[in-house]
């Protein structure tokens, strides 16, 4: 399975529109072929589209959103939802219907691509990747998006409850490394933290969603903290190989020098990683504004072109 190219897509709710633009430019325009797609939360929607080999359909899905009501319906208010024992403050049936209409399990299995969707068990608290051979993939994509407090958990046939994989792993690199790719492109939905000191959060919902954003941002940064180290070690390996050749040490002699380092790197499932992320925030997590969605999609396309040199080096390497 070595030698395959992976894409990892982070969580971020409506901010995932940026990822749609990136994928459209990479796959539809630049003809990049990903063999592995891994996603959490909104990234699970995009990962399923990559595995399904149907990015135009993904673009139509996002560009067809006319507002929040196409994704969720408001209940009678957070307080009433709490005292009446509702599982969430929003009803996510519109999102579930949208996913059911756009995710095709047969196409995913026929594509030959590996898919991993990140969900978390409320019972055990463990992160669980769902693979391309699972049944009811659309349901598990929803589960990966089911942000606790906002959306109700998915309950499966075994009565297990599943929620947003971003609770544990916003940018699920480990699930990608487990599939032994040759390289990984990470597409984040959010830019690096950029606090707006002028903004105020006045009600329970706004405060709760802002707290989730802060938590997910911290988790995502932690997920990526070893990327620079991995890339530096792989670059050092390649330079050492070049230097041995320059000194006239080749063949079996070079292998004897390099093999201890190669063996150690193999133990830690290392692959070169590049990260592409938006330069600015286009949407809030649950803000499904059509004009802002289109702007975020275009920003994703533009980001590919602005960073094409390093992306090309990764995908062609």
Coordinates of C-alpha atoms in Angstrom, one line a residue:
X1 CA 0.0 0.0 0.0
X2 CA 3.1 2.3 0.2
X3 CA 3.4 5.0 -2.5
X4 CA -0.2 6.3 -2.2
X5 CA -1.1 10.0 -1.8
X6 CA -3.4 11.0 1.1
X7 CA -5.5 14.0 1.8
X8 CA -6.5 14.9 5.4
X9 CA -9.4 17.3 5.9
X10 CA -9.9 19.0 9.3
X11 CA -13.2 20.0 11.0
X12 CA -14.7 23.4 11.1
X13 CA -18.4 23.4 10.2
X14 CA -19.3 25.9 7.4
X15 CA -15.6 26.8 7.1
X16 CA -15.3 23.6 5.2
X17 CA -16.3 25.5 2.1
X18 CA -12.6 26.5 1.8
X19 CA -11.7 22.8 1.5
X20 CA -14.2 22.4 -1.3
X21 CA -12.4 25.1 -3.4
X22 CA -9.1 23.5 -2.7
X23 CA -10.3 20.1 -3.8
X24 CA -12.0 21.4 -6.9
X25 CA -8.8 23.2 -8.0
X26 CA -6.6 20.2 -7.2
X27 CA -8.7 17.4 -8.5
X28 CA -10.9 18.9 -11.2
X29 CA -8.4 21.5 -12.6
X30 CA -5.0 20.2 -11.7
X31 CA -5.9 16.5 -12.0
X32 CA -4.3 15.5 -8.7
X33 CA -5.2 11.9 -7.8
X34 CA -5.6 11.1 -4.1
X35 CA -5.7 7.4 -3.1
X36 CA -6.5 8.0 0.6
X37 CA -9.1 10.5 2.0
X38 CA -9.3 11.1 5.8
X39 CA -11.7 13.6 7.3
X40 CA -13.3 14.7 10.6
X41 CA -16.5 16.8 11.0
X42 CA -17.0 18.9 7.9
X43 CA -13.9 17.3 6.6
X44 CA -15.7 14.0 6.6
X45 CA -18.1 15.4 4.0
X46 CA -15.2 16.4 1.7
X47 CA -13.4 13.1 2.3
X48 CA -16.4 11.1 1.3
X49 CA -16.6 13.1 -1.9
X50 CA -12.9 12.4 -2.7
X51 CA -13.4 8.7 -2.1
X52 CA -16.6 8.8 -4.2
X53 CA -14.5 10.5 -7.0
X54 CA -17.2 13.2 -7.5
X55 CA -15.9 16.6 -6.6
X56 CA -18.4 18.4 -9.0
X57 CA -21.2 17.0 -7.0
X58 CA -19.6 18.2 -3.8
X59 CA -19.3 21.7 -5.3
X60 CA -23.0 21.6 -6.3
X61 CA -23.9 20.5 -2.8
X62 CA -22.2 23.5 -1.2
X63 CA -23.2 26.1 -3.8
X64 CA -26.8 24.9 -3.5
X65 CA -27.0 25.8 0.2
X66 CA -29.3 28.8 0.6
X67 CA -29.0 29.3 4.3
X68 CA -28.8 27.8 7.8
X69 CA -32.2 26.1 7.3
X70 CA -30.7 23.8 4.6
X71 CA -28.4 22.4 7.3
X72 CA -30.3 22.6 10.6
X73 CA -33.6 23.8 12.1
X74 CA -33.7 25.8 15.3
X75 CA -35.7 24.3 18.1
X76 CA -37.7 26.4 20.4
X77 CA -34.6 27.8 22.2
X78 CA -31.7 26.5 24.1
X79 CA -33.3 26.8 27.5
X80 CA -36.5 25.0 26.5
X81 CA -34.4 22.3 24.7
X82 CA -32.5 21.7 28.0
X83 CA -35.5 21.5 30.3
X84 CA -37.4 19.3 27.9
X85 CA -34.5 16.9 27.5
X86 CA -33.7 17.4 23.9
X87 CA -30.4 15.9 22.7
X88 CA -29.3 19.2 21.0
X89 CA -30.3 22.8 20.5
X90 CA -30.7 22.2 16.7
X91 CA -32.4 19.6 14.6
X92 CA -30.0 18.4 12.0
X93 CA -32.4 16.5 9.8
X94 CA -31.8 18.8 6.8
X95 CA -28.1 17.9 7.0
X96 CA -28.8 14.2 7.3
X97 CA -31.1 14.4 4.3
X98 CA -28.5 16.3 2.3
X99 CA -25.8 13.7 3.0
X100 CA -28.1 10.8 2.2
X101 CA -28.9 12.4 -1.2
X102 CA -25.3 13.0 -2.1
X103 CA -23.2 10.2 -0.7
X104 CA -23.1 7.0 -2.8
X105 CA -21.7 4.0 -0.9
X106 CA -21.5 1.9 -4.1
X107 CA -19.3 4.6 -5.8
X108 CA -17.1 4.9 -2.8
X109 CA -16.4 1.1 -2.7
X110 CA -15.9 1.0 -6.5
X111 CA -13.4 3.8 -6.6
X112 CA -10.6 1.8 -5.0
X113 CA -9.7 4.6 -2.7
X114 CA -9.3 4.3 1.1
X115 CA -11.6 6.3 3.2
X116 CA -11.5 7.1 6.9
X117 CA -14.1 9.1 8.8
X118 CA -13.4 10.2 12.3
X119 CA -16.1 9.7 14.9
X120 CA -16.0 9.5 18.7
X121 CA -18.0 7.1 21.0
X122 CA -19.9 8.8 23.7
X123 CA -19.6 5.6 25.8
X124 CA -15.9 5.0 25.6
X125 CA -14.7 8.5 24.6
X126 CA -12.5 6.9 22.0
X127 CA -11.8 8.1 18.5
X128 CA -12.9 5.6 15.9
X129 CA -12.1 5.8 12.1
X130 CA -14.9 4.5 9.9
X131 CA -13.6 2.8 6.7
X132 CA -14.9 2.7 3.1
X133 CA -16.4 -0.8 3.6
X134 CA -18.7 0.3 6.4
X135 CA -22.5 0.2 6.0
X136 CA -24.5 3.4 6.2
X137 CA -21.6 5.7 5.4
X138 CA -23.8 8.8 5.1
X139 CA -24.9 8.2 8.7
X140 CA -21.3 8.1 9.9
X141 CA -20.4 11.2 7.9
X142 CA -23.3 12.9 9.8
X143 CA -21.9 11.4 13.1
X144 CA -18.5 13.0 12.3
X145 CA -20.3 16.3 11.9
X146 CA -22.5 15.9 15.1
X147 CA -21.0 18.6 17.2
X148 CA -22.2 17.9 20.8
X149 CA -24.6 20.5 22.2
X150 CA -25.4 21.7 18.7
X151 CA -26.4 18.5 16.9
X152 CA -27.8 15.3 18.2
X153 CA -25.6 12.2 18.3
X154 CA -25.9 9.3 15.8
X155 CA -27.3 6.2 17.5
X156 CA -26.4 3.0 15.6
X157 CA -28.1 -0.4 15.6
X158 CA -26.1 -1.5 18.6
X159 CA -27.4 1.6 20.5
X160 CA -23.9 3.1 20.5
X161 CA -23.9 6.9 20.2
X162 CA -21.4 8.6 18.0
X163 CA -20.4 12.3 17.8
X164 CA -18.1 14.7 16.1
X165 CA -14.6 13.2 15.6
X166 CA -13.2 16.7 16.3
X167 CA -13.9 16.1 20.0
X168 CA -10.7 14.1 20.0
X169 CA -9.0 14.6 16.6
X170 CA -9.7 17.7 14.5
X171 CA -7.0 17.0 12.0
X172 CA -6.8 13.1 11.9
X173 CA -3.2 12.6 10.7
X174 CA -2.7 9.4 12.6
X175 CA -5.6 7.7 10.7
X176 CA -3.8 8.7 7.5
X177 CA -0.3 7.5 8.7
X178 CA -1.9 4.1 9.6
X179 CA -2.4 3.6 5.8
X180 CA 1.3 4.1 5.0
X181 CA 1.0 6.9 2.4
X182 CA 4.0 8.3 0.6
X183 CA 2.9 11.8 1.3
X184 CA 0.0 13.7 2.9
X185 CA -1.7 17.0 2.1
X186 CA -3.6 18.5 5.0
X187 CA -6.4 20.9 4.2
X188 CA -7.5 22.9 7.2
X189 CA -10.8 24.6 7.2
X190 CA -9.7 27.4 9.6
X191 CA -6.8 29.8 9.5
X192 CA -4.4 30.1 12.4
X193 CA -6.1 31.7 15.4
X194 CA -6.8 35.4 14.8
X195 CA -8.7 36.8 17.8
X196 CA -11.0 39.7 17.1
X197 CA -10.9 41.8 20.3
X198 CA -13.9 43.8 19.1
X199 CA -16.2 40.9 18.9
X200 CA -18.5 40.1 21.8
X201 CA -20.4 36.8 22.5
X202 CA -23.7 37.7 24.2
X203 CA -25.9 34.6 24.3
X204 CA -25.5 31.0 25.4
X205 CA -25.3 29.7 21.9
X206 CA -22.7 32.2 20.7
X207 CA -20.6 31.7 23.8
X208 CA -20.8 27.9 23.5
X209 CA -19.9 27.9 19.8
X210 CA -17.0 30.2 20.4
X211 CA -15.7 27.9 23.2
X212 CA -15.9 25.0 20.7
X213 CA -13.9 27.0 18.1
X214 CA -11.2 27.7 20.7
X215 CA -11.0 24.1 21.8
X216 CA -11.0 22.8 18.2
X217 CA -8.3 25.3 17.2
X218 CA -6.1 24.1 20.0
X219 CA -6.7 20.4 19.2
X220 CA -5.9 21.0 15.5
X221 CA -2.7 22.9 16.3
X222 CA -1.6 20.0 18.6
X223 CA -2.5 17.5 15.8
X224 CA 0.0 19.3 13.5
X225 CA 2.8 20.1 16.0
X226 CA 5.1 17.3 14.7
X227 CA 4.7 18.0 11.0
X228 CA 7.8 20.3 10.8
X229 CA 9.8 17.7 12.7
X230 CA 8.7 14.9 10.3
X231 CA 9.5 16.9 7.3
X232 CA 12.9 18.0 8.7
X233 CA 13.9 14.4 9.4
X234 CA 12.9 13.2 5.9
X235 CA 14.8 16.1 4.3
X236 CA 17.9 15.1 6.4
X237 CA 17.5 11.5 5.2
X238 CA 17.4 12.6 1.6
X239 CA 20.4 14.9 2.0
X240 CA 22.4 12.2 3.6
X241 CA 21.7 9.9 0.7
X242 CA 22.9 12.7 -1.7
X243 CA 26.0 13.3 0.3
X244 CA 27.0 9.7 0.4
X245 CA 26.7 9.6 -3.4
X246 CA 28.8 12.7 -3.7
X247 CA 31.5 11.0 -1.6
X248 CA 31.4 8.0 -3.9
X249 CA 29.6 5.7 -1.4
X250 CA 26.9 3.9 -3.3
X251 CA 25.1 0.5 -3.6
X252 CA 25.4 -1.9 -0.7
X253 CA 27.9 0.4 1.2
X254 CA 25.4 3.3 1.1
X255 CA 22.6 1.0 2.2
X256 CA 24.6 -0.1 5.2
X257 CA 25.0 3.5 6.3
X258 CA 21.4 4.5 5.6
X259 CA 19.5 1.4 6.8
X260 CA 19.6 2.2 10.5
X261 CA 18.1 5.6 9.9
X262 CA 15.5 4.2 7.4
X263 CA 14.5 1.5 9.9
X264 CA 14.0 4.1 12.7
X265 CA 12.0 6.4 10.5
X266 CA 9.8 3.4 9.4
X267 CA 9.0 2.7 13.0
X268 CA 7.3 6.0 13.3
X269 CA 5.2 5.9 10.1
X270 CA 6.7 9.0 8.7
X271 CA 5.6 10.6 5.4
X272 CA 6.1 14.1 4.0
X273 CA 3.3 16.5 5.0
X274 CA 2.2 19.8 3.6
X275 CA -0.5 22.0 5.1
X276 CA -2.8 24.4 3.2
X277 CA -5.2 26.6 5.1
X278 CA -7.2 29.8 4.6
X279 CA -5.5 33.2 5.1
X280 CA -8.6 34.6 6.8
X281 CA -11.9 33.5 8.4
X282 CA -14.7 33.5 5.9
X283 CA -17.5 32.0 7.9
X284 CA -18.4 31.2 11.5
X285 CA -18.8 27.5 12.3
X286 CA -22.6 27.3 11.8
X287 CA -23.0 30.3 9.4
X288 CA -24.2 29.0 6.1
X289 CA -24.4 32.2 4.2
X290 CA -24.5 31.5 0.4
X291 CA -22.3 34.6 -0.6
X292 CA -19.7 33.8 2.1
X293 CA -19.7 30.1 1.1
X294 CA -18.9 31.0 -2.5
X295 CA -16.2 33.4 -1.4
X296 CA -14.6 30.7 0.8
X297 CA -14.7 28.2 -2.1
X298 CA -13.0 30.7 -4.4
X299 CA -10.4 31.4 -1.7
X300 CA -9.7 27.7 -1.7
X301 CA -9.1 27.7 -5.4
X302 CA -6.9 30.7 -5.1
X303 CA -4.9 29.2 -2.3
X304 CA -4.0 26.2 -4.5
X305 CA -2.6 28.5 -7.2
X306 CA -0.7 30.6 -4.7
X307 CA 0.9 27.5 -3.2
X308 CA 1.1 25.3 -6.2
X309 CA 4.9 25.0 -6.3
X310 CA 5.1 23.3 -2.9
X311 CA 1.9 21.3 -3.5
X312 CA 3.2 20.1 -6.8
X313 CA 6.5 19.0 -5.2
X314 CA 4.5 17.0 -2.7
X315 CA 2.1 15.3 -5.1
X316 CA 4.7 14.6 -7.7
X317 CA 7.4 13.5 -5.3

